[in-house]
């Protein structure tokens, strides 16, 4: 095989390198709990949670994610063993073995900034252990001094304890074991805390020591008082973190203690409320007992309180509870069960809308009272028997539940629920459908399929070989396998949407999560259509990248909640959800595909061969200017905030923010130009370096994901972000080398050919065509005699031969031209959809709110998006926008989509279209990513300008006109 063929074999090396990236697994066995068949049966138990009837499996996943931050527990012991618990198994075992679980770290402190807060929470407990160890007999004077010094610190870190964890210094085994345990709890990556440690935590607040639970209780009361007065509670960032952590602890305690505090939203509601005459009569009896003074408050069993609170909830939109009770006392109204005007509406509400009866009441309330409330006595007794046997089986075998006891409990609950409300209680098939959806998790597997497809398409795109060669066959194989993987990703998303539509009953665009995964599917389908029309690999490659990015974000960003929740009342119209929201979100998919094609086009421009090679010193110039500007912006921001690694608010620190954004834009743009030149001149080394960086960054990110950074690291920044950024940059560098190798190969091949007319073109001379982009070579010759018409036509029919660089430029033009056509079509589809969606939204607004247009932020940004995309489309149609301008516009214009899609909901957080979204959403990460992506336009344009010299315009020679000889005045007269 020739050396050139060996160089062409890099696609296989790329695929092998990406497949063989090490996936480290930690030593030590992993014991799994919750995978027994019994949990699959138990997961189908119907519960009412968050306003929606769902299987217990879904409810358990949501509650565990609120407490632990993930929907599966992974517990590591100090000995190195690992346990994994499914959400359902964990929630079942918490009340059965509360002491053991209280000592396990299951309450999330914070996903990122946890280190300092955990040290603060555990400080007093750790220092108490140090003081006890220092007071032991036999401890040396030096060790005692070390222990006392540590006990006097404000907080104690793992590195501090490492100084004394020596059996020669601490001879008492109990003290040594206790300190080792504290060191383990303070180790890197321990972003969770044990409930027992949190319940015993004592912290310093304004110079006073206060128990964490007392602090949390005080803040909760302030929060509730502010809500009652309808004012915005004012808390410091530290106090907000205390509230969040305390709420996680309370949620855990509720499941551990069977919700003894009777918090309604944390009740496990298993049985629908009866709507029979018996229940209405019992409600009326409770009301009369309260009015007659027989009961100053509902009984201790909780059933009367539950019944009265249910009545109060129904009265919310009718009249106040006090007025209702006064009317009954004064005889103006009869109690429930005796009022023919009140009872029908109350009965209908009980049957269709009211909450369910919680498990704790079914288990603990006197069975006589339950019978009076309309429950079947024999079914209640059967349920209690099944519940008792279930708890015995789960206690005997933690995490290993048998199928028989689980099925008996589910059957007893179903019988009791259907007897109370057969119309509302869901079918077994509906519950099984949702548990199956949770189990197969199609949206979690779609990124894998799209990622493999993207790699295969890039490999196929990068192969440049003769049609019948082995490498050409390999490229076709990659292309075919990419299609299989791509269609698998599309199929997984279609299956996932089918499940979500059947589960929720609504069009699949009811929350931010669904819009993101719909954009992935929409971009994939549009790319598939464009690729099927003209198989040039560009549309399908860009569609794979967009779909991969969207599905990865949906699966990993906490902001995007995958929960199928209760739909906002204003959105409960499937017709308008489909014709308006689905249309608007589909336009986002088309614009996202256009952006993906634009990024691919920028890759070609960054790595293309131009009229001359670019000097690295000139290419890096934007970076040299941008770095001081970036440093100035960071310095201004820190000076304004008054603290290191703390950014000021936008209204005070906008000069620093603006300078930092400009500096970052210029810095990354210059680096992109340098990397593009490297990819063009040395494609193979660039690919190798990129693959090494991608593998190193990915592997390091895996190791750093759960690790605690050193003390100097800013706690607000995840430790693995730099390594992940390295991996992404490495992959991008490999792709640049992949794309740039083709044009450079054409240049080298034509320079070595003997049959070419043109040779290396002198950039100082103008081309015959006058176009530096085409670069036709010619030597300036004396002006020939005027040709005839036949000679002009004959010469026009013969193409002018190109030199080597002209051929290389034409290679890039031949690839960017069809790519820009696909991009143009995608933008046209997006403009059509966003225009139709905006008009349809106005019609829906007229139906719902009584006005077609109200200048709501969402409406305004939809209009802005439409107008912004119309500019490059009309400019391209009129010939005002070049191909590069269209490619650049596809990237820049997507910023308006981000604002309309993300910014209105999570940055502004106002308007009729915010639908409960709040401020937040990681604006810093979004802005940073957007600037880096847009800086690629600067890099490509800068390198293109440097590599394409302006043509030398020869001055025109004015013809000499003979003028008549001037004669003296009066001559010839």
Phi, psi and omega in degrees: 000137181288163181298323180296322177294325177296320178294328180286350182280008183296332179300321178294322177295323178298312180298317180295320180296320181289327180286326186266015174299126187297134174248097186286133172243136185286150180289156181103149183285156177240121179259130185252137180233141177099007180259006178290155182301332182299326181288332176293321176290317181295328181298339179275004178292126184283133176223157173257113185220127179065029178081004181228140175282125184214162176290155181299330179299315178295316180299319180296319179298317181294317181291321178294324178294326177292328183270313189259341182092351179219163182266015174210136180274135173230109186248127178247133179268166179295336180281351178103353179282157184230139175237138173241132180237132170290160183299318182294318179296321181294313182293331176288323186276339181304309181286343181275329179227064187295324183297316180295319183287332178297336181267000181257146183277095184238353181259120181290130174277303178193145182291330183240297186269082185243338192298303183295323181293320179293319177299322178294318182292324184266000188302308184295321179294319179293317181293329176295320176295321179295319180294321178296318179295326180289336183270358180290149175286145178092356178280132182293160181298320181295315179295319179299321178295319178297316182295318180292325178295316178296322181292344180268352179288158177293313177226159180238128181257172180298319181294333176290317180291334180297339180289337186242000181280072181219124180302336179286333179271317180248104185276337180287120184294327180294317178295319180296317179295319180296317180292324176297322179294318177296320178298320178294319181291334179266007185287173181299139175081358181276076183271011177242163181224147179286140178304320180297319178295323180288322178293331180265000185291139175234129184235164180262120180235111180054043177082002180242139177277128182219142178295144181301317182297323177292319178298314179297319179297319178296316179294324179295320178295320177297320180295316180293321178296320179294322180292322178296324179273003178057043175240160180279118179293141181252113180229149174285162178304323179293319180293324177296322178293324177296317179297315180298315180293319179296322178294324175295319179295317179298321178296317177298314181299325180297318179285327179292322187254020181057033177055055179296334180280358176057048175279114189305315185289349179253008176285145173269093186275114188251332190236131176297151181281134179295153175238024183279172175298327180297316180294319179296322178293322179293321176298316177298323179294320178298318180296316180294322178297320179292322181287327182278351180085004177294336178221111178293332178208163180303154186293166184292339181293336178094346183291316179296320177297320179296318180294316181292320178295327177295318176297317180297324179294322178293325182283355186304315183266006182250299180199166179290155180296318181298318179293321179298315179294323178294320179296321178291320180297322182275000179081007179285340182212146180268155179290163178305146183091347181232359185250105182292340177276327185272323190296318182300316178294319179296320180296317179296320179295319177298322184284331188247331193236330190295161178288167180268166179279131183287160181299322184299328179284321178297328182276323192250336183293146176304133185296333177295319179294321177297323178292321177295330181278001175105006179273145178288122186298315183294324179289325176295317179297319178297320179295316181297322177296314179296322179295318180296315179294325178297315181294324177296316180294319180291329178288322180294320185231084181300128178074005182227071187274136178279155185291324187297311182294324179292317179295323178296319179294315181296320180294320179294319178294322178294317180298318180292320180292317180293329177290330180279320182204083183294336181285324186270329186295131187286161178280161177296326180295321180294318179292320179295326180297316182287322177295325176293321176299318177296324184287314184280335176044065185298325181289339176281334180269341181301320178300327178297314180295316180293324179295315177298318179299318180298316179298315182294319179293321177296320177298315179295322180293329184274350180279124179234098186215160177304151189304322186256016180277169180295321180293325177297320176295322178295321177297320177295323178295317177300319181296315179295316178295326176297321176299317180299313180294320180297314178295330175295318177297317177299317179297320178297319179292321179297317178297316179299317178293326177300315179297313184296322178294317179293326182285311185274329183083005182240162173300146191280048177219046185267347178212176185297322180300313182293326178294325180293313181287334174290323175300319177300313181292318180298316178296321179296317181292318178294319176297324178296318180295313180297323179290324180293327179290316182216103188282085178248000175078347185286311183297318183289326177293313179296320179296322177297318180294316179295315180296321178297312181299314183295316182289327176294317177298317181296327184276341190237345182272119180300333179300328183270098184276119181279000182296135174274093188260189179285131183280142177300140183305323183292340182265000186279068177208101185297327180298309183284330173300322183283311188280335180257296186297316181296325178292315179297314182293326176295327175294324175299323179296317179296318178293324177294321177295320177299320178295318177299317176296323177296320177295322176295319177296321176298326176299320177293317180293323180295324187251011184286162172268126180248188183299333178210154174290145185269135176288129182299328180293328176279326181294326184276359185303316178301326178292319179297329176280323185288327183298312176298323179294319177297315178297322178297316180296318178295318179297318178297321181292315180293323178295324179288322180283333179081009181212146178290141178061029175227119185269144180282173175291159186294325183292331180265327187253022184297327177299318178294318178299315182297315180296319180295320180294316179296317180297318178295319179300314181289322182296309181290329177296316178296319178296322178298320178297320178295315179296324177296319177295320176298316181297329180282315185282322184225076186292316183297308176301325178296318179297316181296313179298319179298318179295318179297316179295320179296315179294318180294316180295319179294317180293316179296323178297324178297317182287325184274353188301317182249026182255148178273130182286168177295170187296331183279352184283137178295125186292337181286343184258125176301142185295331187269359180298313181298320180291323176295321177296322176299317179297318179294317178296321178297318178295320177296323178295320177297320179294320177300315177297323177300313183285319184287341184294328184296310183293323179292326178294321177296320178298312181295322181293320181284333175291331181272353183280149180260346186264010180274139179285312183280156174239192181303125186279136176278117185296342183282347182256143179286152176277165181293326182281344184078006182248114181291340181287326178275319172070049178287133186270139173195150174265140181291128184239164176299149181295120181283175178292158183296122182283162176277172180295318180296323178292321178297315180295319180294320180292324179293331181284341180264121180292141178285126180296143180261151174278185186297315180290327175298319177297319180295321178294319178296329176300315179290319180299320181295338179263324181285328183299306177295328178298318179292329177294317176299318180298317180298318179294319179297319178293324177297316178298317180298317179295319178299316182290318182290328176292313178296318180295322179294317179295316178296325176296322176296321177296317178296320178297323178294323179288318186274317189247355177081014175211144183283321185218133182226012180056037172291149182307321180294318179295317182297315183285334171295318177293318179299317179300316179300313183293321181295319181283337177292332183298304180293329179294312178291322178297321178292319180296323181276354180086011180275338183249126179283176177298316177297321178298322178292318178297315179295322181295325180298330178277314182292320183294337181293343175300325177292325176295317178300320180292316181291327186271312185256315189295320182297322184279321191244349175256307177284310178064026182228170176101167182288344182260007181284330173051047174086355176292151183241172175294153182129215176085020174064053181301324181300316180294318180296315180296318180298313180296319180297318180295318181296318180294315181292334179293341175298328176296316178299315181297315181294317180293322180293314179293322178297321180291319179291327183274352182239093181291152179290141178294145179279120181269118180282134179294136180287140179269117182289135179292143180274123182253123178286125178257151179296147180295130181293141178248152177299152179300129178090358180291150177080002180275000000 
